PDB file of C-alpha atoms in Angstrom:
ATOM      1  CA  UNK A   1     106.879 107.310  98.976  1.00 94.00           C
ATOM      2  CA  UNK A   2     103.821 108.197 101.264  1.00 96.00           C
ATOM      3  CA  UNK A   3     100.836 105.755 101.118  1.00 95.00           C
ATOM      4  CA  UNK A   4      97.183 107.753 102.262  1.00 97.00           C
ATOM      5  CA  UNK A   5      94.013 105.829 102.918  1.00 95.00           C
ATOM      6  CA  UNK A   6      91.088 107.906 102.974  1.00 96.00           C
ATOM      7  CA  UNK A   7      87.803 105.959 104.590  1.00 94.00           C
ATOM      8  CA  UNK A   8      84.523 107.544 106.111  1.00 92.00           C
ATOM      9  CA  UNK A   9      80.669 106.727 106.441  1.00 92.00           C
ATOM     10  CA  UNK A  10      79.427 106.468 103.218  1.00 88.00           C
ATOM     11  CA  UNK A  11      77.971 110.071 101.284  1.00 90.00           C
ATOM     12  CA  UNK A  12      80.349 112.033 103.925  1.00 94.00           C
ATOM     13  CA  UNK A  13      82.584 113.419 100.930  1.00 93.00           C
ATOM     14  CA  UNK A  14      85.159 111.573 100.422  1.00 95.00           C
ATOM     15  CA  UNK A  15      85.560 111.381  97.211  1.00 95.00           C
ATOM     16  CA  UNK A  16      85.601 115.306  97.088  1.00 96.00           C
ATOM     17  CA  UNK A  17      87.970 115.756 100.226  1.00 97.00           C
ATOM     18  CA  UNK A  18      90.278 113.066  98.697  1.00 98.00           C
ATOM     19  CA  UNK A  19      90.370 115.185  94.957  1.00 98.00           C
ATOM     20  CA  UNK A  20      90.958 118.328  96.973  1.00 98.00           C
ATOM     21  CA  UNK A  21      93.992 116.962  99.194  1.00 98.00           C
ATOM     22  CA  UNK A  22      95.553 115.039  95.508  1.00 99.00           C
ATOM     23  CA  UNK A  23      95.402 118.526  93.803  1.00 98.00           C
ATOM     24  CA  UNK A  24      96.916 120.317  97.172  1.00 98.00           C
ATOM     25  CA  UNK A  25      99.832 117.707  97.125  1.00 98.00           C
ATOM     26  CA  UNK A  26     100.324 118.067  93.480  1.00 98.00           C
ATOM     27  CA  UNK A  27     100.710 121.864  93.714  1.00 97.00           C
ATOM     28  CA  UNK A  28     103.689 121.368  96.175  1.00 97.00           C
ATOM     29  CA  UNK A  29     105.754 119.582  92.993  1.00 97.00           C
ATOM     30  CA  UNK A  30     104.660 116.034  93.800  1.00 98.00           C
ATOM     31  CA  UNK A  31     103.978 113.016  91.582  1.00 99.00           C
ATOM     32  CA  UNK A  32     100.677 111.661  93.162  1.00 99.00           C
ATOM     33  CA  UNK A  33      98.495 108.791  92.047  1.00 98.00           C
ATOM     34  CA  UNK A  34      95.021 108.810  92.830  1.00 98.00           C
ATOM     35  CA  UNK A  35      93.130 105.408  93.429  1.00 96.00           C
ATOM     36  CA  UNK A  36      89.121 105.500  93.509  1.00 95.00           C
ATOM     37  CA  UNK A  37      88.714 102.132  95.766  1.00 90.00           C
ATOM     38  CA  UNK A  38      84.871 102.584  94.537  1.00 84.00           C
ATOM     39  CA  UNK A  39      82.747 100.605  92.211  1.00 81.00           C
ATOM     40  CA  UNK A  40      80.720 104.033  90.983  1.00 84.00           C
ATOM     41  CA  UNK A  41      84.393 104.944  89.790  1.00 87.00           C
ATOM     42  CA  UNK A  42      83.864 108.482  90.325  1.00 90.00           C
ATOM     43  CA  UNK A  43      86.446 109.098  93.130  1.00 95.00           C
ATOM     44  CA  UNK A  44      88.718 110.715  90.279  1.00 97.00           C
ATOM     45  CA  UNK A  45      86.127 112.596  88.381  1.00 96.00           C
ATOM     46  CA  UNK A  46      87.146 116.314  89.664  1.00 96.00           C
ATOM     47  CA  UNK A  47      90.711 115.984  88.755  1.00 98.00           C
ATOM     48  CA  UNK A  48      89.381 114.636  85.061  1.00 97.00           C
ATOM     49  CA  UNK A  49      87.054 117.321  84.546  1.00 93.00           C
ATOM     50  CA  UNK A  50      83.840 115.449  85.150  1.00 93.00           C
ATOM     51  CA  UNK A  51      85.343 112.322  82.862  1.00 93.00           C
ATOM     52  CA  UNK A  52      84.490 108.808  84.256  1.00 92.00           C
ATOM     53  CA  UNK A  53      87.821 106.553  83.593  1.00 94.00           C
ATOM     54  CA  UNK A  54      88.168 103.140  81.892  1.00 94.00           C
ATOM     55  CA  UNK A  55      88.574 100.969  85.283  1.00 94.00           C
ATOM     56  CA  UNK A  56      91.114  98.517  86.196  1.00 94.00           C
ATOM     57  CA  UNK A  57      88.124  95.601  86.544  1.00 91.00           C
ATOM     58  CA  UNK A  58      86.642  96.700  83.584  1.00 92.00           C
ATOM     59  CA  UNK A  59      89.371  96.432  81.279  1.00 94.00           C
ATOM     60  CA  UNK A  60      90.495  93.139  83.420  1.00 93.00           C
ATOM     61  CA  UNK A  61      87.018  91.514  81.903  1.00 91.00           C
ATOM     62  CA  UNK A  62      87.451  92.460  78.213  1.00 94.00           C
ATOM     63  CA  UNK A  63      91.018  90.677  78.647  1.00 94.00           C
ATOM     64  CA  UNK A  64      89.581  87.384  80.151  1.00 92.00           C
ATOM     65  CA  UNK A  65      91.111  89.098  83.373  1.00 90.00           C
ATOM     66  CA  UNK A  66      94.629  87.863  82.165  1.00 93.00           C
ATOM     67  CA  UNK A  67      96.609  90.777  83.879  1.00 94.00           C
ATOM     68  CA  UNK A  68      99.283  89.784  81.403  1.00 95.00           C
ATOM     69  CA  UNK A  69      97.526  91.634  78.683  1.00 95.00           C
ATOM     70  CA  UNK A  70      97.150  94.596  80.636  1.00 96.00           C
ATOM     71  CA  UNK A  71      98.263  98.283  79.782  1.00 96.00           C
ATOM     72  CA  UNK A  72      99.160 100.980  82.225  1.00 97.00           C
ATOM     73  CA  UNK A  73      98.243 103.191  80.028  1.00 97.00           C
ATOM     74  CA  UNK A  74      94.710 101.174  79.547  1.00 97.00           C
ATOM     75  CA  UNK A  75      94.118 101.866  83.450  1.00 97.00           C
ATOM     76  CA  UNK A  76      96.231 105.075  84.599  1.00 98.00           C
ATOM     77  CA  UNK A  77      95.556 108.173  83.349  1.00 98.00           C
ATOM     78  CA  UNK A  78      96.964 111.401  83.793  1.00 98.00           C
ATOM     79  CA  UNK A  79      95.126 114.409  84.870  1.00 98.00           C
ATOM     80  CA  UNK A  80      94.322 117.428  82.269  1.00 97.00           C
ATOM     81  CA  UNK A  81      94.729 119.260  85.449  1.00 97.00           C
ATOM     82  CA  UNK A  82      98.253 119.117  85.514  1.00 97.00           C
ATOM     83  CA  UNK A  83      99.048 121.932  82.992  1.00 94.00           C
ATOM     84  CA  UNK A  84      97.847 124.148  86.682  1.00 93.00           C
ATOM     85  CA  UNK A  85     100.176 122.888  89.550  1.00 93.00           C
ATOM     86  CA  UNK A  86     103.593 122.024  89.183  1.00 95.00           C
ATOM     87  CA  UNK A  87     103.266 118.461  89.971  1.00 97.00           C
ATOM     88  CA  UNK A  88     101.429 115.578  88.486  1.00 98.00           C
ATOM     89  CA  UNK A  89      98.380 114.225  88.883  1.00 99.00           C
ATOM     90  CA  UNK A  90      98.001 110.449  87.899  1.00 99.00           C
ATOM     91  CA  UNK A  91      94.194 108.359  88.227  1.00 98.00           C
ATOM     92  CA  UNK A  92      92.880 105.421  88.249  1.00 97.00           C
ATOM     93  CA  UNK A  93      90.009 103.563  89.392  1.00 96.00           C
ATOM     94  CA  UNK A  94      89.208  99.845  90.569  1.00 92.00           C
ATOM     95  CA  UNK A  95      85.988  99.223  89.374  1.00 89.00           C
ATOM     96  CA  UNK A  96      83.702  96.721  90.470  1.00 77.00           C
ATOM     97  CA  UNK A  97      81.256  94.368  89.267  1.00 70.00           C
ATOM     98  CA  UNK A  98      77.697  94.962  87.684  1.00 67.00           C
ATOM     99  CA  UNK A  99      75.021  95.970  90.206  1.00 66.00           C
ATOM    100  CA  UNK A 100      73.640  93.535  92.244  1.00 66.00           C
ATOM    101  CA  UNK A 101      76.554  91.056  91.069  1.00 63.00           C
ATOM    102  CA  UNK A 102      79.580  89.565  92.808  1.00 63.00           C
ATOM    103  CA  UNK A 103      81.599  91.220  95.605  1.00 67.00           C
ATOM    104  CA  UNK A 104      82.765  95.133  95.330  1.00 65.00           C
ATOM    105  CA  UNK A 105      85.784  94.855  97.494  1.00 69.00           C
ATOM    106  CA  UNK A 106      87.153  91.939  94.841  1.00 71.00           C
ATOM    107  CA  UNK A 107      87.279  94.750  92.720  1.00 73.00           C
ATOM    108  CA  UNK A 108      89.815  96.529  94.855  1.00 81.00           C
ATOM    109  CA  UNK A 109      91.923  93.407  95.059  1.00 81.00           C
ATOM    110  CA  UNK A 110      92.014  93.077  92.121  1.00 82.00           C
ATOM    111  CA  UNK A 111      93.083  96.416  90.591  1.00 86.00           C
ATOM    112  CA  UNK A 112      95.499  96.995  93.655  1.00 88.00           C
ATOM    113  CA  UNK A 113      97.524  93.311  92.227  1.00 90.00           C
ATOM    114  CA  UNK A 114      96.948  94.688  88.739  1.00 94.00           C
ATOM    115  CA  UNK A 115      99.097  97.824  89.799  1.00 93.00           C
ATOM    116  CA  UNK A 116     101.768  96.311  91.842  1.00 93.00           C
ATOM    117  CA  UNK A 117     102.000  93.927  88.376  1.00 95.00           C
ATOM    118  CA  UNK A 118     102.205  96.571  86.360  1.00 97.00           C
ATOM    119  CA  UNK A 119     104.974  98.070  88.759  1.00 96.00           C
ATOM    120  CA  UNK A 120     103.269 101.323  88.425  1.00 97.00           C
ATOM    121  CA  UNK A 121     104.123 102.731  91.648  1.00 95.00           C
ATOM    122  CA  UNK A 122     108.303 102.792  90.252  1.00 96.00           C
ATOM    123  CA  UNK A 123     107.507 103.432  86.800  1.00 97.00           C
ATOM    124  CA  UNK A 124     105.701 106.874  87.151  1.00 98.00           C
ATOM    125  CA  UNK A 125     108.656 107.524  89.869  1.00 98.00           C
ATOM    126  CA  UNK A 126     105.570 108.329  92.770  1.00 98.00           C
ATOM    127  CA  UNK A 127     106.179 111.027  95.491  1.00 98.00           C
ATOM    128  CA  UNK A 128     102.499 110.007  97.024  1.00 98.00           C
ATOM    129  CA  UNK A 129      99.694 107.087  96.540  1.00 97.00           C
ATOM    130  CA  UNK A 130      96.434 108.162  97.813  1.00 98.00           C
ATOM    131  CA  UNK A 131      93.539 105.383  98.148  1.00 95.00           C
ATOM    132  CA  UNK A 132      89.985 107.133  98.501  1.00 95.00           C
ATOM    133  CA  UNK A 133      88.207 103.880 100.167  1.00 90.00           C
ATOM    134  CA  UNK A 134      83.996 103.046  99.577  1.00 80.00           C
ATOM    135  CA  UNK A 135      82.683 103.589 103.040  1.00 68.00           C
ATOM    136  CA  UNK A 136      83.104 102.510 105.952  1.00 68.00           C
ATOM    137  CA  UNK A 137      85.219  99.234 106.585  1.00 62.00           C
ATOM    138  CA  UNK A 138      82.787  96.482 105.039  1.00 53.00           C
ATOM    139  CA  UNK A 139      84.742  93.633 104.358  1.00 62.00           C
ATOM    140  CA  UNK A 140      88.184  92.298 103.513  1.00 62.00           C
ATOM    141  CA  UNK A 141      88.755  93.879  99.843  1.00 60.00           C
ATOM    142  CA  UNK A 142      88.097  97.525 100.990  1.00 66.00           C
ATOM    143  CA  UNK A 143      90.308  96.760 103.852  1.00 75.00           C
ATOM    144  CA  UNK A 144      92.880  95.842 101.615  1.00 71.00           C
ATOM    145  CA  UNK A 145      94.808  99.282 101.561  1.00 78.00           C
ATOM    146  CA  UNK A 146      95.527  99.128 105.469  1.00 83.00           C
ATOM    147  CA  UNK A 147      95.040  95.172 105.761  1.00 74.00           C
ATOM    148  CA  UNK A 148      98.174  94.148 103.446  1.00 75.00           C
ATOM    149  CA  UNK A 149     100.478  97.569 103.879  1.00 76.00           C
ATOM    150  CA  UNK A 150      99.561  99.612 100.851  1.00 83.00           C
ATOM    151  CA  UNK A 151      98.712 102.255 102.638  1.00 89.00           C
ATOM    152  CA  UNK A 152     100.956 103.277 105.593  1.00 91.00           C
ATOM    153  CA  UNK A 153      98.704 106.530 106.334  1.00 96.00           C
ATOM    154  CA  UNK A 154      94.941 106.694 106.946  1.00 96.00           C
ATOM    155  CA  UNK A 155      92.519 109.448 107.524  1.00 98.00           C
ATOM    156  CA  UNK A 156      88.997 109.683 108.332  1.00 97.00           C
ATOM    157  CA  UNK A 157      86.933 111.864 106.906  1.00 98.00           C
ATOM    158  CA  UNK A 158      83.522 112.228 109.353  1.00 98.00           C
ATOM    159  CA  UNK A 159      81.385 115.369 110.253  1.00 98.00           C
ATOM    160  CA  UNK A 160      79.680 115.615 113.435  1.00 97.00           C
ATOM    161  CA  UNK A 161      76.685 113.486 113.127  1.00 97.00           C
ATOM    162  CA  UNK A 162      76.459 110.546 115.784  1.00 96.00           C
ATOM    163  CA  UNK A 163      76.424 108.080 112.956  1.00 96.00           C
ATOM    164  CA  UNK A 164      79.202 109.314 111.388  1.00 96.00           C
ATOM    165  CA  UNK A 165      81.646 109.240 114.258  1.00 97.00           C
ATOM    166  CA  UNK A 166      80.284 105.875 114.934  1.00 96.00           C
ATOM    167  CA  UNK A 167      81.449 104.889 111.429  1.00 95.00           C
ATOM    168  CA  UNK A 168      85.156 106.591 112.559  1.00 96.00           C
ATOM    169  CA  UNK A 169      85.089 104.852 115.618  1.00 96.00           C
ATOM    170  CA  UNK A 170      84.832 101.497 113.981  1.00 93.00           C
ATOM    171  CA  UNK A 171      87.574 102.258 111.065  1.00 94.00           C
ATOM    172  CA  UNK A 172      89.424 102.801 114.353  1.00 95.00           C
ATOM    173  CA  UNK A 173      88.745  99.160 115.004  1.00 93.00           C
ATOM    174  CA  UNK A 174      90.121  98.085 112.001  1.00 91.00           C
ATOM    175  CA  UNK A 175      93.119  99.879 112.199  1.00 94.00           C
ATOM    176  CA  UNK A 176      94.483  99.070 115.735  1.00 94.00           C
ATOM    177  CA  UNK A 177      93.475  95.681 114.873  1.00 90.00           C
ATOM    178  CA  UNK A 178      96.278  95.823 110.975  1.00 91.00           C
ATOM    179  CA  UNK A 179      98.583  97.712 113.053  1.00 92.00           C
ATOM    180  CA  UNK A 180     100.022  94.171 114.170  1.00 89.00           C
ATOM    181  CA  UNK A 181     100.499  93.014 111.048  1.00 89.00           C
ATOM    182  CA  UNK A 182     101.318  95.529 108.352  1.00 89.00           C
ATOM    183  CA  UNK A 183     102.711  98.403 110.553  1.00 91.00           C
ATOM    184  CA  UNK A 184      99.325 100.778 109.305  1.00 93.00           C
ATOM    185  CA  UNK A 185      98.443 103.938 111.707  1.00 96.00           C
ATOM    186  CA  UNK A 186      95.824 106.190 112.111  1.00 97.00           C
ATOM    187  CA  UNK A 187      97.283 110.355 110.757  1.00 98.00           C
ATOM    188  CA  UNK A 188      93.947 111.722 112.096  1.00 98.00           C
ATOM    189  CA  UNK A 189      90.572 113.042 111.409  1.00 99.00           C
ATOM    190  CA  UNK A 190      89.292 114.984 108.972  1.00 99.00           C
ATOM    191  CA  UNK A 191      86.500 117.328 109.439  1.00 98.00           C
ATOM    192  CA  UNK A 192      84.194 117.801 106.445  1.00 97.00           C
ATOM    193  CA  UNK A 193      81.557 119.791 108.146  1.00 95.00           C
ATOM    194  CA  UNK A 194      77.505 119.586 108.333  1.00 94.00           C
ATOM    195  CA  UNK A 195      76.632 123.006 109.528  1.00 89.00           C
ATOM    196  CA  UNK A 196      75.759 121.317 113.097  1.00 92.00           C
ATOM    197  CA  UNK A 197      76.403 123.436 116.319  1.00 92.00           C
ATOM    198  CA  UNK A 198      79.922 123.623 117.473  1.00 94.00           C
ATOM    199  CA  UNK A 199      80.979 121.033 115.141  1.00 97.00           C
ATOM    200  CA  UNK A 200      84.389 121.392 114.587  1.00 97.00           C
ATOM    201  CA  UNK A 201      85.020 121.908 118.499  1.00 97.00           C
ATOM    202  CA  UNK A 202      83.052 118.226 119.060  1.00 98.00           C
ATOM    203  CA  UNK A 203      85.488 117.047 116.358  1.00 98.00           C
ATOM    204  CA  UNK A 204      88.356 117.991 117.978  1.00 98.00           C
ATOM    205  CA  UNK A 205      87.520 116.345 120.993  1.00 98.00           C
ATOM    206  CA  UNK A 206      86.448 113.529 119.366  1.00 98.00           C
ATOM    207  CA  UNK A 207      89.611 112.904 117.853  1.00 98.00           C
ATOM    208  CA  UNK A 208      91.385 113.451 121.772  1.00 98.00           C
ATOM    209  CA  UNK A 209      89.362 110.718 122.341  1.00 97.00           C
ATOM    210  CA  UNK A 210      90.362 108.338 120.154  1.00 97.00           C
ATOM    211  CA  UNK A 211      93.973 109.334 120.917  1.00 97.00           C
ATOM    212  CA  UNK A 212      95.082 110.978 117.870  1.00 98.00           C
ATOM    213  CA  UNK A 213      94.239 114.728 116.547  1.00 98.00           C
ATOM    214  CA  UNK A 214      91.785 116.480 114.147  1.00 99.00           C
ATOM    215  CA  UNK A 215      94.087 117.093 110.953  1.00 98.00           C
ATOM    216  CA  UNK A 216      91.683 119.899 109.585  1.00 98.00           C
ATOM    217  CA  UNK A 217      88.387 121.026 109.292  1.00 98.00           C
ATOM    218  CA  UNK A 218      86.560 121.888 105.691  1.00 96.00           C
ATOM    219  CA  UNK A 219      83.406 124.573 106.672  1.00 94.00           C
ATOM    220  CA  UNK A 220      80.187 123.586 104.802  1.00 93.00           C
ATOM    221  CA  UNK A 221      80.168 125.706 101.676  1.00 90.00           C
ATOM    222  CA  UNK A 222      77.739 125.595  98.766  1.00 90.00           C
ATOM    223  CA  UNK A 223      80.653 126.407  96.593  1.00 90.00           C
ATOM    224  CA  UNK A 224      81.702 122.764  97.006  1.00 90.00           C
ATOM    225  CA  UNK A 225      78.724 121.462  95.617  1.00 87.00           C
ATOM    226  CA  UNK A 226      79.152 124.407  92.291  1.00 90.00           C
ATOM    227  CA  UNK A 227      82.427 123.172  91.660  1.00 89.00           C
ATOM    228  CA  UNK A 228      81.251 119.389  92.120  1.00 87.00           C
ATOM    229  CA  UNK A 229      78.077 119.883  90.001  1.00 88.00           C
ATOM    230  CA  UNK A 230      80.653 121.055  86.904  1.00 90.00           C
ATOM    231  CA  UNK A 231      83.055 118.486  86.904  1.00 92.00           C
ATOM    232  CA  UNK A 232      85.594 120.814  89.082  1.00 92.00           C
ATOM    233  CA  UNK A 233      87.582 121.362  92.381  1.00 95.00           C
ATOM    234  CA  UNK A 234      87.466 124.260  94.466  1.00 95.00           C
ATOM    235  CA  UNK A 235      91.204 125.398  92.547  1.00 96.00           C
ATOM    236  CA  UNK A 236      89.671 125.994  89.254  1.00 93.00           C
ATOM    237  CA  UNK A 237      86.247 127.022  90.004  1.00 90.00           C
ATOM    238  CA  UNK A 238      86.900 129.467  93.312  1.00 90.00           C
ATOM    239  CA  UNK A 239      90.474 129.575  93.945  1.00 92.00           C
ATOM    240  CA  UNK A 240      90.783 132.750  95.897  1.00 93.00           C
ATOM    241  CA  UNK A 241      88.231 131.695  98.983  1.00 92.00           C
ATOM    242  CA  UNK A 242      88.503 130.612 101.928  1.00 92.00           C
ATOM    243  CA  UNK A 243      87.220 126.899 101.542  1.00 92.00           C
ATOM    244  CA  UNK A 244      89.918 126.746  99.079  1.00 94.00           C
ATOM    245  CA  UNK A 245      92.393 128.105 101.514  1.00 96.00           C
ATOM    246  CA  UNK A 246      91.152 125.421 104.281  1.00 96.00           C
ATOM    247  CA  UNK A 247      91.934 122.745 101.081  1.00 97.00           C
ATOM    248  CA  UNK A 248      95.478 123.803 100.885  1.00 97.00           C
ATOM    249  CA  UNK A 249      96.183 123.855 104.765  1.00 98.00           C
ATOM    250  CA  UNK A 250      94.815 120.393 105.016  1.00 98.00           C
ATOM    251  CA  UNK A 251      96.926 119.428 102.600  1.00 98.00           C
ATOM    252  CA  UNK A 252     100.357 120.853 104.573  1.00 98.00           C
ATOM    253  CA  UNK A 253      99.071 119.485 107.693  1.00 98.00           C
ATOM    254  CA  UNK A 254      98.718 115.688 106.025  1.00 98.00           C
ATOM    255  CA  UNK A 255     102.187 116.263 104.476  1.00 98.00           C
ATOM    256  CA  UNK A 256     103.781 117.466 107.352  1.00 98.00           C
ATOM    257  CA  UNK A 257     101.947 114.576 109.986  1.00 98.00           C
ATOM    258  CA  UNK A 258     104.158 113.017 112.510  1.00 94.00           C
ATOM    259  CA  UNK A 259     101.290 112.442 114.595  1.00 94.00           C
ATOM    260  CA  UNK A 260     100.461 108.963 113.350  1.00 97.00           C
ATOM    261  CA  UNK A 261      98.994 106.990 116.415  1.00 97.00           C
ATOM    262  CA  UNK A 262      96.945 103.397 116.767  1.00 97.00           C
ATOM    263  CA  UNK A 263      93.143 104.598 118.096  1.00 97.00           C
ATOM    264  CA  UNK A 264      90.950 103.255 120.662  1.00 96.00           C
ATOM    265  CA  UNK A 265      87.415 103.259 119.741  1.00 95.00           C
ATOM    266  CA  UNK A 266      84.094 103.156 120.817  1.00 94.00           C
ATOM    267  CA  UNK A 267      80.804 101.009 121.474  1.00 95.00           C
ATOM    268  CA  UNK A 268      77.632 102.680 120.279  1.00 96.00           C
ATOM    269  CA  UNK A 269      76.542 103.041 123.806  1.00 96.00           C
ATOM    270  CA  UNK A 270      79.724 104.801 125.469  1.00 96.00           C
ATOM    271  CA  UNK A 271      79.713 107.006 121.639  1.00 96.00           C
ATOM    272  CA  UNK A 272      76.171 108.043 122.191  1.00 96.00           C
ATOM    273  CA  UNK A 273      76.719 108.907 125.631  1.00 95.00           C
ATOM    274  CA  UNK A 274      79.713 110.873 124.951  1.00 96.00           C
ATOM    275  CA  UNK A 275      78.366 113.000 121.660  1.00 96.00           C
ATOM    276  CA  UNK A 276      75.045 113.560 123.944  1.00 94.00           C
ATOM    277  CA  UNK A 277      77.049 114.924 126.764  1.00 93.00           C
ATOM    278  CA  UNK A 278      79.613 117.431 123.895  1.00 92.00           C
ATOM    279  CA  UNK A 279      76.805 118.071 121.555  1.00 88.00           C
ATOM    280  CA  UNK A 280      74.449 119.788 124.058  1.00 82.00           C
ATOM    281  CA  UNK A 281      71.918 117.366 123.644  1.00 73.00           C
ATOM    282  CA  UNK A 282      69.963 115.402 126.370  1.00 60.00           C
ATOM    283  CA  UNK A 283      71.045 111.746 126.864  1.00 50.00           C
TER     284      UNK A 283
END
């Protein structure tokens, strides 16, 4: 069974990239499971046509958080989706506390234990578990997936924006720093592109840098944002273009990555230096 971890700067896409690889995998036969690591718990909304789950913290707290009285079927749901690739698609999400209340990475630790009690990952007999991650690497719950070995796998999903790559550069950080102790690697960077200049080029050689590769690159496309304003992914709404296509090669490169690597990163300084120097722009 694979294990993905999909991080990234907060508002880079994520959440859409990760929907759009879950449904790729899917359509090759395989039994995936989709985990929004979010407290928004919207990660899974495109592969539940615009439906906003239960979550696995939510339903914790109506049960006095006594995992013993917890469901799978309370807290995993499978995808209406499914009926349209020959795989399955299964969801859940972790859920987090009020607003302005308690700690949002609990929430992850909590609804990752809440799955391995549930023995989900055996039960639904999973070819792939793919963890779509809140932002960048802010504390020790939404480290969790690479900290404690859930996730074997993890990409990066960044555009070109100096901020951005400074947010890659630091999930870098965290994972050469896990690698030690549960074994997790970097698979590579994915680009979800901003319209800047050359930006799939500076991506590329962005990822050189950090000693690994750039696993694919998804063009800016206002069709994204149609299919995301009603509920959809690119494979129901536009199937037949090319942003779809780039969906579905992404995808096959992930599933076929043997380039797995543990990055170097970057200060700010020797970053800003760098991008400067590839970006055109004066220093």
């Amino acid at each position: 069974m694979r294990q993905l971890a999909i991080y990234g700067k907060g508002g880079i896409g994520k959440s859409m990239v990760s929907s759009h690889i879950t449904f790729a995998l899917a359509s090759k036969g395989l039994r995936v499971l989709h985990v929004g690591c979010d407290p928004k718990h919207d990660s899974t909304r495109l592969l539940l046509k615009g439906k906003m789950p239960q979550t696995v913290l939510g339903t914790l707290r109506k049960k006095d958080f006594d995992v013993k009285k917890l469901v799978m079927e309370e807290v995993v749901f499978e995808s209406p989706l499914n009926n349209t690739c020959s795989g399955c698609i299964f969801c859940t999400e972790s859920g987090g506390p009020e607003p302005g209340l308690g700690c949002g990475g609990k929430g992850v630790v909590e609804a990752i234990e809440a799955l391995k009690y549930l023995n989900v990952m055996e039960v639904l007999k999973l070819d792939v578990v793919l963890y779509d991650v809140l932002g960048d690497v802010v504390c020790g719950g939404f480290s969790m997936p690479m900290r404690e070995g859930h996730a074997d796998e993890v990409y990066i999903v960044s555009s070109g924006e100096l901020e951005v790559l400074f947010a890659a550069s630091n999930i870098c950080k965290a994972v050469s720093r896990f690698n030690a102790r549960s074994g997790v690697r970097l698979g590579g960077i994915i680009g979800n592109g901003r319209e800047l200049k050359n930006e799939e080029d500076i991506l590329d050689r962005f990822s050189k840098k950090l000693g690994t590769h750039l696993v694919g690159f998804i063009p800016y496309s206002e069709k994204i944002k149609e299919c995301s304003g009603k509920g959809l992914t690119l494979f129901q709404h536009a199937p037949d273009t090319p942003e779809c296509e780039a969906f579905r090669q992404l995808a096959e490169s992930i599933w076929n990555n043997t380039g797995l690597s543990v990055p170097s990163s970057f200060t700010f300084e020797e970053l800003h230096a760098w991008w400067a120097q590839a970006s055109g722009r004066k220093h």
